Short mmCIF file of C-alpha atoms in Angstrom, two decimals:
data_model
loop_
_atom_site.label_atom_id
_atom_site.label_comp_id
_atom_site.label_asym_id
_atom_site.label_seq_id
_atom_site.Cartn_x
_atom_site.Cartn_y
_atom_site.Cartn_z
CA MET B 1 -32.50 26.95 36.95
CA THR B 2 -29.81 28.16 39.59
CA PRO B 3 -26.39 29.53 38.44
CA LEU B 4 -23.63 27.16 39.91
CA GLY B 5 -21.71 28.87 42.81
CA LYS B 6 -17.77 29.13 42.82
CA ARG B 7 -15.93 25.90 43.54
CA THR B 8 -13.59 25.60 46.49
CA PHE B 9 -10.96 23.05 47.02
CA ASP B 10 -10.13 21.48 50.19
CA THR B 11 -6.36 22.18 50.79
CA ARG B 12 -6.01 20.88 54.31
CA SER B 13 -3.69 17.94 54.63
CA THR B 14 -3.93 15.05 57.48
CA PHE B 15 -0.50 13.72 56.57
CA PRO B 16 1.88 16.35 55.29
CA LEU B 17 3.86 15.73 52.40
CA ALA B 18 7.11 16.36 54.12
CA ILE B 19 6.43 13.77 56.72
CA LYS B 20 5.86 11.14 54.04
CA ILE B 21 8.95 12.17 52.36
CA GLY B 22 11.16 12.28 55.41
CA LEU B 23 9.71 8.42 56.40
CA LEU B 24 10.19 7.20 53.00
CA LEU B 25 13.72 8.67 53.17
CA SER B 26 14.21 7.44 56.36
CA ILE B 27 13.40 3.84 55.56
CA LEU B 28 15.51 3.92 52.50
CA LEU B 29 18.44 5.32 54.18
CA MET B 30 17.87 2.84 57.21
CA GLY B 31 17.69 0.12 54.73
CA THR B 32 20.70 1.10 52.90
CA VAL B 33 22.92 1.51 56.23
CA LEU B 34 21.41 -2.12 57.37
CA GLY B 35 22.44 -3.82 54.15
CA ILE B 36 25.92 -2.25 54.13
CA GLY B 37 26.08 -3.37 57.58
CA PHE B 38 25.08 -6.87 56.99
CA PHE B 39 27.34 -6.80 53.68
CA ASN B 40 30.50 -5.99 55.93
CA TYR B 41 29.24 -8.50 58.44
CA GLN B 42 29.22 -11.11 55.78
CA ARG B 43 32.50 -10.27 54.35
CA ASN B 44 34.27 -9.71 57.70
CA LYS B 45 32.69 -13.09 59.16
CA ALA B 46 34.03 -14.84 56.24
CA MET B 47 37.49 -13.08 56.65
CA ILE B 48 37.52 -14.36 60.29
CA LEU B 49 36.80 -17.89 59.24
CA GLY B 50 39.64 -17.81 56.89
CA ASN B 51 41.77 -16.46 59.15
CA ILE B 52 41.16 -19.18 61.72
CA GLN B 53 41.55 -21.65 59.03
CA SER B 54 44.91 -20.34 57.98
CA GLN B 55 45.93 -20.30 61.66
CA LEU B 56 44.97 -23.74 62.44
CA GLN B 57 46.31 -25.10 59.11
CA LEU B 58 49.79 -23.74 59.82
CA ALA B 59 49.59 -24.93 63.39
CA ALA B 60 48.48 -28.50 61.96
CA ASN B 61 51.69 -28.68 59.45
CA SER B 62 54.06 -27.19 62.27
CA LEU B 63 53.13 -30.01 64.80
CA ALA B 64 53.18 -32.88 62.08
CA SER B 65 56.63 -31.83 61.17
CA THR B 66 57.74 -32.31 64.65
CA ILE B 67 56.49 -36.00 65.00
CA ASP B 68 58.68 -38.86 63.85
CA GLY B 69 56.65 -40.88 61.34
CA ASP B 70 58.51 -44.18 61.95
CA GLN B 71 57.88 -43.64 65.58
CA PHE B 72 54.10 -42.91 65.19
CA GLN B 73 53.32 -45.97 62.85
CA THR B 74 54.75 -48.53 65.87
CA LEU B 75 51.74 -47.00 68.05
CA ARG B 76 48.49 -49.19 68.52
CA GLY B 77 46.23 -47.36 70.82
CA ARG B 78 46.07 -47.24 74.51
CA GLU B 79 48.38 -50.38 74.79
CA SER B 80 51.04 -48.28 73.54
CA MET B 81 50.63 -45.41 75.95
CA ASP B 82 53.72 -46.83 78.00
CA THR B 83 56.03 -46.95 75.17
CA PRO B 84 58.92 -44.45 74.62
CA ALA B 85 57.46 -43.55 71.38
CA TYR B 86 54.19 -42.83 72.71
CA ARG B 87 55.73 -40.52 75.36
CA GLU B 88 58.18 -38.79 73.07
CA ILE B 89 55.16 -37.75 70.56
CA HIS B 90 52.99 -36.99 73.75
CA ASP B 91 55.75 -34.69 74.89
CA ARG B 92 56.16 -33.03 71.54
CA ILE B 93 52.43 -32.21 71.31
CA ASN B 94 52.65 -30.70 74.81
CA HIS B 95 55.54 -28.65 73.98
CA PHE B 96 53.83 -27.15 70.99
CA TYR B 97 50.65 -26.56 72.95
CA HIS B 98 52.58 -24.33 75.74
CA ALA B 99 54.52 -22.58 73.02
CA ASN B 100 51.20 -21.59 71.27
CA LYS B 101 48.67 -21.43 73.72
CA HIS B 102 48.57 -17.78 73.70
CA LEU B 103 47.07 -17.87 70.12
CA GLY B 104 43.91 -19.55 71.77
CA PHE B 105 44.98 -23.22 71.54
CA ASN B 106 43.33 -25.68 74.10
CA ARG B 107 45.19 -28.75 75.28
CA ASN B 108 42.26 -30.88 74.39
CA TRP B 109 42.22 -29.96 70.95
CA MET B 110 45.41 -31.15 69.47
CA TYR B 111 45.75 -34.98 68.68
CA ALA B 112 47.07 -37.49 66.47
CA PHE B 113 45.12 -40.14 64.63
CA ARG B 114 46.02 -43.48 63.05
CA PRO B 115 44.38 -45.25 60.33
CA TYR B 116 41.93 -47.90 61.96
CA SER B 117 39.88 -48.93 58.96
CA PRO B 118 39.11 -47.42 55.71
CA ASP B 119 36.31 -45.35 57.34
CA THR B 120 37.41 -45.15 60.85
CA LEU B 121 40.47 -43.58 62.61
CA GLN B 122 41.56 -44.21 65.98
CA PHE B 123 42.79 -41.48 68.67
CA ALA B 124 46.70 -42.54 68.94
CA VAL B 125 48.16 -39.51 70.91
CA MET B 126 46.33 -37.07 73.12
CA LEU B 127 47.19 -34.59 75.73
CA ASP B 128 43.82 -35.69 77.23
CA GLU B 129 44.57 -39.33 77.59
CA ARG B 130 40.92 -40.45 78.65
CA PHE B 131 40.07 -40.76 74.91
CA VAL B 132 43.41 -42.63 73.55
CA GLY B 133 42.33 -45.44 71.52
CA ASN B 134 38.66 -44.39 71.14
CA LEU B 135 37.48 -44.63 67.31
CA TYR B 136 36.35 -41.53 65.25
CA PRO B 137 34.73 -41.59 61.82
CA VAL B 138 36.52 -40.12 58.75
CA ARG B 139 35.43 -36.79 57.50
CA ALA B 140 35.96 -36.04 54.03
CA GLU B 141 38.03 -33.01 54.67
CA MET B 142 40.49 -35.93 56.25
CA PHE B 143 41.05 -37.45 53.16
CA PRO B 144 43.79 -35.32 51.47
CA ALA B 145 45.80 -35.50 55.05
CA ILE B 146 45.12 -39.29 55.39
CA ILE B 147 46.46 -39.85 51.84
CA GLY B 148 49.61 -37.91 52.23
CA THR B 149 48.80 -35.35 49.45
CA SER B 150 48.38 -32.18 51.68
CA GLY B 151 47.01 -30.36 54.53
CA SER B 152 43.15 -29.63 54.65
CA TYR B 153 40.85 -27.87 56.72
CA THR B 154 37.13 -27.75 57.38
CA GLY B 155 34.48 -24.78 57.51
CA VAL B 156 32.39 -24.37 60.60
CA TYR B 157 30.70 -27.95 61.38
CA MET B 158 28.37 -29.31 64.39
CA ASP B 159 28.87 -32.46 66.22
CA GLU B 160 27.72 -33.89 69.51
CA ASN B 161 30.21 -31.76 71.06
CA GLY B 162 29.71 -28.59 69.73
CA MET B 163 30.79 -26.17 66.76
CA TRP B 164 34.17 -26.52 65.35
CA VAL B 165 36.68 -25.71 62.82
CA SER B 166 39.43 -27.98 62.24
CA ALA B 167 42.75 -28.45 60.44
CA TYR B 168 44.83 -31.50 59.29
CA ALA B 169 47.97 -32.43 58.39
CA PRO B 170 49.60 -35.82 57.42
CA ILE B 171 52.34 -37.53 59.64
CA LEU B 172 54.86 -39.03 57.25
CA ASN B 173 57.46 -41.66 57.70
CA SER B 174 60.81 -41.76 56.41
CA ASP B 175 59.76 -43.17 53.12
CA GLY B 176 57.42 -40.37 52.56
CA ALA B 177 54.09 -42.22 53.19
CA SER B 178 51.32 -40.93 55.35
CA VAL B 179 51.15 -43.07 58.57
CA GLY B 180 48.74 -40.68 60.34
CA ILE B 181 47.35 -37.33 60.86
CA VAL B 182 47.53 -34.37 63.11
CA GLU B 183 44.18 -32.76 64.06
CA VAL B 184 44.31 -29.15 65.55
CA ASP B 185 40.73 -27.54 66.44
CA PHE B 186 39.16 -24.37 67.44
CA ARG B 187 35.91 -24.76 69.23
CA ASP B 188 33.06 -22.24 68.94
CA ASN B 189 33.77 -19.87 71.55
CA ILE B 190 36.70 -18.11 69.60
CA TYR B 191 35.09 -17.77 66.30
CA LEU B 192 31.59 -16.81 67.85
CA MET B 193 33.54 -14.04 70.09
CA ALA B 194 34.86 -12.65 66.95
CA VAL B 195 31.60 -12.71 65.22
CA GLU B 196 29.74 -11.31 68.09
CA GLU B 197 32.01 -8.50 68.38
CA GLU B 198 31.51 -7.94 64.46
CA VAL B 199 27.75 -7.98 65.07
CA SER B 200 28.38 -5.39 67.82
CA GLU B 201 29.91 -3.11 65.42
CA VAL B 202 27.35 -3.56 62.86
CA LEU B 203 24.68 -2.56 65.19
CA ILE B 204 26.36 0.29 66.60
CA SER B 205 27.15 1.78 63.16
CA SER B 206 23.32 0.88 62.07
CA ILE B 207 22.08 3.05 65.09
CA ILE B 208 24.18 5.86 64.47
CA GLY B 209 23.26 5.74 60.56
CA GLY B 210 19.65 5.21 61.29
CA ILE B 211 19.76 8.52 63.50
CA LEU B 212 21.42 10.68 60.89
CA ALA B 213 19.13 9.17 58.14
CA ILE B 214 16.02 10.34 60.10
CA VAL B 215 17.74 13.75 60.58
CA LEU B 216 18.68 14.13 56.79
CA ALA B 217 15.33 12.76 55.75
CA ALA B 218 13.45 15.56 57.86
CA ILE B 219 15.43 18.09 56.16
CA ALA B 220 14.98 16.72 52.63
CA GLY B 221 11.38 16.22 53.16
CA ARG B 222 11.00 19.89 53.75
CA TYR B 223 13.48 20.62 51.14
CA ILE B 224 11.33 18.79 48.61
CA SER B 225 8.00 19.45 49.48
CA ARG B 226 8.25 23.15 49.73
CA PRO B 227 8.59 23.70 45.97
CA ILE B 228 5.85 21.13 45.37
CA ALA B 229 3.43 23.19 47.89
CA ARG B 230 4.47 26.11 45.59
CA VAL B 231 3.32 24.64 42.59
CA SER B 232 -0.01 23.40 44.34
CA LYS B 233 -0.96 26.81 45.52
CA ALA B 234 0.08 28.08 41.92
CA VAL B 235 -2.40 25.30 40.44
CA LEU B 236 -5.42 26.45 42.58
CA ARG B 237 -4.71 30.09 41.45
CA PHE B 238 -4.98 28.77 37.99
CA SER B 239 -7.93 26.98 38.50
CA GLU B 240 -9.62 30.01 40.19
CA GLY B 241 -8.99 31.89 36.84
CA ALA B 242 -5.87 34.10 37.77
CA GLU B 243 -4.47 35.74 34.27
CA THR B 244 -0.90 35.65 35.38
CA VAL B 245 0.07 32.51 37.48
CA GLU B 246 3.95 31.49 37.45
CA VAL B 247 6.10 29.18 39.57
CA PRO B 248 9.55 30.62 40.40
CA VAL B 249 12.15 28.05 39.57
CA SER B 250 15.69 27.62 41.15
CA THR B 251 16.76 24.39 40.56
CA ARG B 252 17.61 22.15 37.76
CA ASP B 253 16.27 18.75 39.21
CA GLU B 254 13.05 16.95 39.13
CA ILE B 255 11.23 19.30 41.13
CA GLY B 256 12.41 22.11 39.15
CA MET B 257 11.32 20.35 36.09
CA LEU B 258 7.68 20.11 37.81
CA GLY B 259 7.67 24.10 38.15
CA ARG B 260 8.84 24.72 34.54
CA ALA B 261 6.50 21.97 33.23
CA PHE B 262 3.53 23.83 35.24
CA ASN B 263 4.74 27.23 33.92
CA TYR B 264 4.84 25.44 30.33
CA MET B 265 1.03 24.03 30.92
CA VAL B 266 -0.06 27.48 31.80
CA LYS B 267 1.56 28.95 28.67
CA GLU B 268 0.10 26.04 26.41
CA VAL B 269 -3.41 26.67 27.96
CA ARG B 270 -3.27 30.03 27.10
CA GLU B 271 -2.06 29.54 23.59
CA LYS B 272 -4.68 26.95 22.93
CA GLU B 273 -7.44 29.41 24.15
CA LEU B 274 -6.54 31.90 21.81
CA LEU B 275 -6.13 29.06 19.33
CA GLN B 276 -9.62 27.81 19.91
CA GLU B 277 -10.78 31.25 18.92
CA TYR B 278 -8.85 31.26 15.82
CA ASN B 279 -10.22 28.01 15.01
CA LYS B 280 -13.86 29.26 15.42
CA GLU B 281 -12.97 31.95 13.11
CA LEU B 282 -11.20 29.86 10.77
CA GLN B 283 -14.44 27.10 10.92
CA GLU B 284 -16.74 30.14 10.20
CA ALA B 285 -14.51 30.91 7.18
CA TYR B 286 -14.57 27.50 6.15
CA GLN B 287 -18.18 27.17 6.09
CA LYS B 288 -18.37 30.21 4.16
CA LEU B 289 -16.03 29.03 1.53
CA ASP B 290 -17.69 25.68 1.44
CA ARG B 291 -20.76 27.64 0.60
CA MET B 292 -18.77 29.43 -2.14
CA ASN B 293 -17.37 26.38 -3.44
CA LYS B 294 -20.86 24.75 -3.89
CA SER B 295 -21.87 27.77 -5.69
CA LEU B 296 -19.02 27.51 -8.10
CA GLU B 297 -19.62 24.00 -8.56
CA GLU B 298 -23.13 24.52 -9.57
CA ALA B 299 -22.03 27.27 -11.76
CA ASN B 300 -19.61 25.26 -13.46
CA GLN B 301 -22.38 22.53 -13.92
CA LEU B 302 -24.44 25.23 -15.21
CA LYS B 303 -21.63 26.37 -17.55
CA SER B 304 -21.02 22.42 -18.86
CA GLU B 305 -24.81 22.18 -19.44
CA PHE B 306 -25.00 25.72 -21.36
CA LEU B 307 -21.82 24.83 -23.49
CA GLY B 308 -23.30 21.45 -24.30
CA ILE B 309 -26.51 22.80 -25.29
CA ALA B 310 -25.15 25.61 -27.25
CA ALA B 311 -22.76 23.38 -28.98
CA HIS B 312 -25.37 20.93 -29.70
CA ASP B 313 -27.47 23.73 -31.45
CA LEU B 314 -24.52 25.19 -33.08
CA LYS B 315 -23.64 21.64 -34.56
CA ASN B 316 -26.43 21.28 -37.43
CA PRO B 317 -26.43 24.92 -38.63
CA LEU B 318 -22.44 24.55 -38.98
CA GLN B 319 -22.74 21.24 -40.60
CA VAL B 320 -25.36 22.85 -43.11
CA ILE B 321 -22.77 25.96 -43.82
CA GLN B 322 -20.07 23.40 -44.29
CA GLY B 323 -22.35 21.51 -46.51
CA PHE B 324 -23.11 24.33 -48.80
CA ALA B 325 -19.20 25.44 -48.98
CA GLU B 326 -18.22 22.17 -50.12
CA ARG B 327 -21.05 22.37 -52.84
CA ILE B 328 -19.65 25.60 -54.10
CA LEU B 329 -16.11 24.45 -53.81
CA ASN B 330 -16.74 21.44 -55.93
CA THR B 331 -18.37 23.51 -58.66
CA GLY B 332 -15.80 24.20 -60.96
CA ASP B 333 -16.93 27.15 -62.79
CA GLN B 334 -17.32 29.73 -59.70
CA GLU B 335 -15.46 33.06 -59.84
CA GLU B 336 -12.14 33.04 -58.17
CA LYS B 337 -13.50 35.58 -55.37
CA VAL B 338 -16.36 33.36 -54.76
CA TYR B 339 -14.21 30.24 -54.55
CA HIS B 340 -11.88 31.73 -51.83
CA ALA B 341 -14.73 32.83 -49.99
CA ALA B 342 -16.47 29.58 -49.95
CA GLU B 343 -12.71 27.87 -49.05
CA LYS B 344 -12.74 30.19 -45.98
CA ILE B 345 -16.04 29.48 -44.90
CA HIS B 346 -15.38 25.67 -45.17
CA THR B 347 -12.20 25.85 -43.35
CA GLY B 348 -13.92 28.34 -40.68
CA ALA B 349 -17.05 25.65 -40.24
CA GLU B 350 -14.59 22.93 -40.07
CA ARG B 351 -12.51 24.42 -37.27
CA MET B 352 -15.67 25.63 -35.38
CA LEU B 353 -16.79 21.77 -35.70
CA ARG B 354 -13.81 20.46 -34.38
CA ILE B 355 -14.40 22.53 -31.23
CA ILE B 356 -18.01 21.98 -30.89
CA ARG B 357 -16.99 17.96 -30.96
CA GLN B 358 -14.41 18.58 -28.26
CA LEU B 359 -16.80 20.49 -26.17
CA LEU B 360 -19.45 17.90 -26.62
CA ASP B 361 -16.99 15.17 -25.71
CA ASN B 362 -15.73 16.68 -22.52
CA THR B 363 -19.37 17.42 -21.32
CA ALA B 364 -20.34 13.84 -22.02
CA ILE B 365 -17.07 12.71 -19.83
CA GLU B 366 -17.88 14.94 -17.24
CA ARG B 367 -21.63 13.30 -17.17
CA GLY B 368 -20.41 10.02 -17.44
CA ALA B 369 -22.30 9.56 -20.44
CA LEU B 370 -19.32 8.66 -22.90
CA LEU B 371 -19.41 4.95 -23.59
CA LEU B 372 -16.25 3.22 -25.39
CA LYS B 373 -16.76 0.41 -27.79
CA LYS B 374 -13.55 -1.38 -27.45
CA THR B 375 -12.24 -3.74 -30.20
CA PRO B 376 -8.76 -5.19 -30.96
CA VAL B 377 -7.03 -2.56 -33.22
CA ASP B 378 -3.59 -2.66 -34.79
CA ILE B 379 -2.21 0.73 -33.20
CA GLN B 380 0.55 1.31 -35.98
CA GLU B 381 -1.89 1.28 -38.77
CA MET B 382 -4.17 3.56 -36.99
CA VAL B 383 -0.90 6.01 -36.30
CA GLU B 384 -0.14 5.37 -40.24
CA LYS B 385 -3.47 6.74 -41.27
CA VAL B 386 -3.48 9.85 -38.51
CA TYR B 387 0.21 10.54 -40.08
CA HIS B 388 -1.04 10.75 -43.70
CA ASN B 389 -4.06 12.81 -42.90
CA ASN B 390 -1.78 15.44 -41.18
CA LEU B 391 1.18 14.83 -43.66
CA PRO B 392 -0.13 17.90 -45.91
CA LEU B 393 -0.38 20.24 -42.93
CA ALA B 394 3.09 19.33 -42.02
CA ARG B 395 4.55 19.82 -45.82
CA ARG B 396 2.51 23.12 -45.63
CA LYS B 397 4.88 24.25 -42.93
CA GLU B 398 8.04 22.61 -44.35
CA GLN B 399 8.39 20.38 -41.42
CA ASP B 400 10.31 17.24 -41.18
CA PHE B 401 7.67 14.75 -40.38
CA LEU B 402 8.68 11.36 -40.01
CA LEU B 403 6.93 7.99 -38.51
CA GLN B 404 9.12 5.05 -37.45
CA LYS B 405 7.14 1.83 -37.13
CA THR B 406 8.11 -1.52 -35.69
CA ASP B 407 8.33 -4.65 -37.60
CA ALA B 408 5.33 -6.49 -36.18
CA PRO B 409 1.73 -5.09 -35.60
CA ILE B 410 0.79 -3.74 -32.18
CA TRP B 411 -2.70 -4.62 -31.07
CA ALA B 412 -4.60 -2.85 -28.27
CA ASP B 413 -8.19 -3.28 -26.97
CA VAL B 414 -9.54 0.27 -27.66
CA ASP B 415 -12.65 2.27 -29.04
CA PRO B 416 -11.14 3.01 -32.64
CA ASP B 417 -12.86 6.33 -33.20
CA ARG B 418 -11.84 7.48 -29.87
CA MET B 419 -7.97 6.45 -30.18
CA HIS B 420 -8.24 8.09 -33.62
CA GLN B 421 -9.26 11.12 -31.93
CA ILE B 422 -6.54 10.90 -29.12
CA LEU B 423 -3.63 10.13 -31.93
CA ASP B 424 -4.89 13.07 -33.89
CA ASN B 425 -4.95 15.65 -31.24
CA LEU B 426 -1.26 14.73 -30.18
CA VAL B 427 0.09 14.99 -33.80
CA SER B 428 -2.04 18.02 -34.70
CA ASN B 429 -0.81 19.89 -31.76
CA ALA B 430 2.80 18.89 -32.28
CA ILE B 431 2.38 20.50 -36.02
CA LYS B 432 0.41 23.31 -34.36
CA PHE B 433 3.40 24.44 -32.14
CA THR B 434 6.40 23.39 -34.06
CA PRO B 435 7.74 26.11 -36.24
CA PHE B 436 8.34 26.22 -39.87
CA GLY B 437 11.11 23.96 -40.77
CA GLY B 438 10.97 22.28 -37.51
CA ARG B 439 11.07 18.43 -36.81
CA ILE B 440 8.74 15.93 -35.86
CA ARG B 441 9.14 12.41 -35.12
CA LEU B 442 6.43 9.74 -34.24
CA PHE B 443 7.48 6.39 -33.00
CA PHE B 444 6.75 3.43 -30.72
CA GLU B 445 8.27 2.02 -27.67
CA LEU B 446 7.16 -1.63 -26.33
CA SER B 447 8.04 -3.29 -22.56
CA PRO B 448 8.11 -6.98 -22.22
CA GLU B 449 5.89 -8.97 -20.26
CA GLU B 450 6.37 -9.36 -16.66
CA GLY B 451 4.69 -12.52 -15.27
CA GLU B 452 1.12 -12.36 -15.88
CA ASN B 453 1.09 -8.64 -16.57
CA PRO B 454 1.11 -8.21 -20.41
CA GLY B 455 3.54 -5.96 -21.82
CA LYS B 456 2.82 -2.21 -22.88
CA TRP B 457 3.26 -0.03 -25.70
CA ARG B 458 3.99 3.35 -25.89
CA PHE B 459 3.41 5.86 -28.61
CA ARG B 460 5.65 9.20 -28.62
CA VAL B 461 5.23 12.44 -30.54
CA GLU B 462 8.79 14.30 -30.44
CA ASP B 463 9.46 17.71 -31.81
CA ASN B 464 11.90 20.65 -31.47
CA GLY B 465 9.26 23.21 -30.82
CA PRO B 466 8.93 26.08 -28.26
CA GLY B 467 9.31 23.26 -25.23
CA LEU B 468 7.16 23.67 -22.13
CA SER B 469 7.88 25.65 -19.06
CA GLU B 470 7.10 24.71 -15.49
CA ASP B 471 3.95 26.62 -15.35
CA ASP B 472 2.92 24.84 -18.38
CA LYS B 473 3.75 21.43 -16.96
CA ASN B 474 1.54 22.08 -13.76
CA CYS B 475 -1.33 22.69 -15.70
CA LEU B 476 -0.97 20.96 -18.85
CA PHE B 477 -3.93 18.61 -18.99
CA ARG B 478 -6.73 21.10 -17.58
CA LYS B 479 -9.54 22.26 -19.47
CA PHE B 480 -9.18 25.63 -21.23
CA ASN B 481 -5.41 26.00 -20.44
CA ARG B 482 -3.53 27.15 -23.03
CA LEU B 483 0.25 27.09 -23.10
CA SER B 484 2.74 30.09 -22.85
CA ALA B 485 3.83 29.37 -26.62
CA LYS B 486 1.50 30.39 -29.29
CA PRO B 487 1.03 28.17 -32.64
CA SER B 488 3.53 28.76 -35.20
CA GLY B 489 1.21 29.34 -37.97
CA GLY B 490 -1.57 31.52 -36.39
CA GLU B 491 -3.82 28.48 -35.52
CA VAL B 492 -6.26 28.57 -32.92
CA SER B 493 -5.97 26.66 -29.57
CA THR B 494 -8.78 26.21 -27.40
CA GLY B 495 -7.05 24.35 -24.49
CA LEU B 496 -9.57 21.54 -24.64
CA GLY B 497 -7.40 18.99 -26.90
CA LEU B 498 -5.06 17.93 -23.91
CA ALA B 499 -7.51 17.65 -21.32
CA LEU B 500 -9.73 15.28 -23.82
CA VAL B 501 -6.75 13.54 -24.53
CA LYS B 502 -6.24 12.68 -20.77
CA ASP B 503 -9.90 12.00 -20.27
CA LEU B 504 -10.21 9.78 -22.97
CA MET B 505 -6.74 7.83 -21.98
CA THR B 506 -8.13 7.52 -18.44
CA LEU B 507 -11.25 5.86 -19.99
CA HIS B 508 -9.27 3.28 -21.75
CA GLY B 509 -7.02 2.44 -18.56
CA GLY B 510 -4.08 4.09 -20.11
CA GLN B 511 -1.66 6.94 -19.06
CA VAL B 512 -0.67 10.21 -20.81
CA GLY B 513 2.46 12.11 -20.14
CA ALA B 514 4.74 15.15 -21.40
CA GLU B 515 8.39 15.72 -21.09
CA SER B 516 10.42 19.21 -21.86
CA GLU B 517 13.90 20.15 -20.67
CA GLY B 518 12.67 23.80 -20.92
CA PRO B 519 11.18 26.58 -22.98
CA GLY B 520 12.93 26.57 -26.52
CA LEU B 521 14.18 22.91 -26.32
CA GLY B 522 11.48 20.70 -27.62
CA SER B 523 8.91 18.57 -25.95
CA SER B 524 7.78 14.97 -26.13
CA PHE B 525 4.18 13.88 -25.56
CA TRP B 526 3.35 10.11 -25.10
CA ILE B 527 0.67 7.80 -24.48
CA GLU B 528 0.71 4.24 -23.04
CA MET B 529 -1.41 1.14 -22.75
CA ALA B 530 -1.29 -2.47 -22.35
CA VAL B 531 -0.92 -4.67 -25.40
CA CYS B 532 -4.00 -6.58 -26.34
CA SER B 533 -3.43 -10.16 -25.24
CA GLN B 534 -5.98 -11.34 -27.81
CA HIS B 535 -6.11 -9.94 -31.53
CA PRO B 536 -8.10 -11.14 -34.55
CA ALA B 537 -7.03 -13.86 -36.72
CA PRO B 538 -5.03 -12.72 -40.06
CA GLU B 539 -7.79 -13.52 -42.37
CA GLU B 540 -10.34 -11.52 -40.26
CA HIS B 541 -7.84 -8.84 -40.08
CA SER B 542 -7.25 -8.74 -43.86
CA SER B 543 -10.93 -8.73 -44.41
#
């Protein structure tokens, strides 16, 4: 298998970036110049038309004001050409033309119409008298002047004689009524001359702007492409494995951003290479830790099995010892020394059996072998039994030990033996850690039903004992965990009771918790479960 040779990159360019950027900028600048020129052309074209319209309207209004409307309404086309009224109006139009022809008016573009029919006008007076008497259709722009409300003008329009811009003004008689209209026209040559002049200016400015755009684009292209070329060369060096590669950055624009981004990328790649090395070491350490964890799990399982076997093997001998101690205690004629020794043996055996039962229960829960035998139970009645069972212990320590019950029974679907074990652990723990003369309260709390969810009951044990530290709260329900406080009467604490309470409550679908404001401020332990929706009939319960 032959090794791969060193890779090379083709750095030749058939169409340099500077030329591409220059062409692009040239097109953009040329487009901008032409766009501005076109905008100015359209704006100036509209201004030219507006000026022509204003000039025509002023001329039409001025000419109409010089014509006597009463004389004008006597005219009847060509048959009136020899009348004094016609000659006077003709002379007035001719005089107005000569006075204003320097403004570009043509003698043939001033005339007066008289109404002929609703949609037709008749040439009444013209300087070019060949068309006097001819008819002309009414244009929409003529109506304001025909009805005498105001003057009016047109935009640029076409007819058979060419392109025109016209203005109209009403001729009024002595009663103020419109008897005709005056029309003054500009033909296309004046308008087009002004527009062509504007086009020439736009073309000249566009050519100059285009040349400047090409020059500026060439300069900008070189300015932009040079730092990009530096980045390209740096990329090639970096790809070839150069250890230190950095692009000099002197600007804060996008090109500078590209250089900074490349420098940042190089730094990130180097850091990722280091991170990969660290990750490899971490992965090896994790695998080693995983193997150790599996070994610990196996050891923990062996420990649990050993504890289960040891507890099971110790249970029977201890029960025998406890039985003989009970027989000795029940025999009334024993010496006092023997009686006290038997009492201590019985107490120690009972304590050891309690620990062994807890160990066996924990082992069964870990193996999933502990099965609950649930039945509806009145929890208050069960708590009352636990209360009376532990009352002698509380009296021995002169503790204020009270049970507060609710009026009605509280039914729960539980395993009676396991629930009794839970309640007894909580109550005996409170007695164990509460000092002599302390206070212990047992009471219930009920929450109402919410929709289809049944209500819940909570049993709480409160004391004014040593309280709980933050460390105690964090590991309170762990196996073999012992609290920072010690039992007040010299009792033994294995660290199994609360862990067993939590596991058994979890199997019941309930919850367990503890609250304390801190060391020396007492504590409150509680368990919570759903109220049983069905419970035995009264006669069944009483039996």
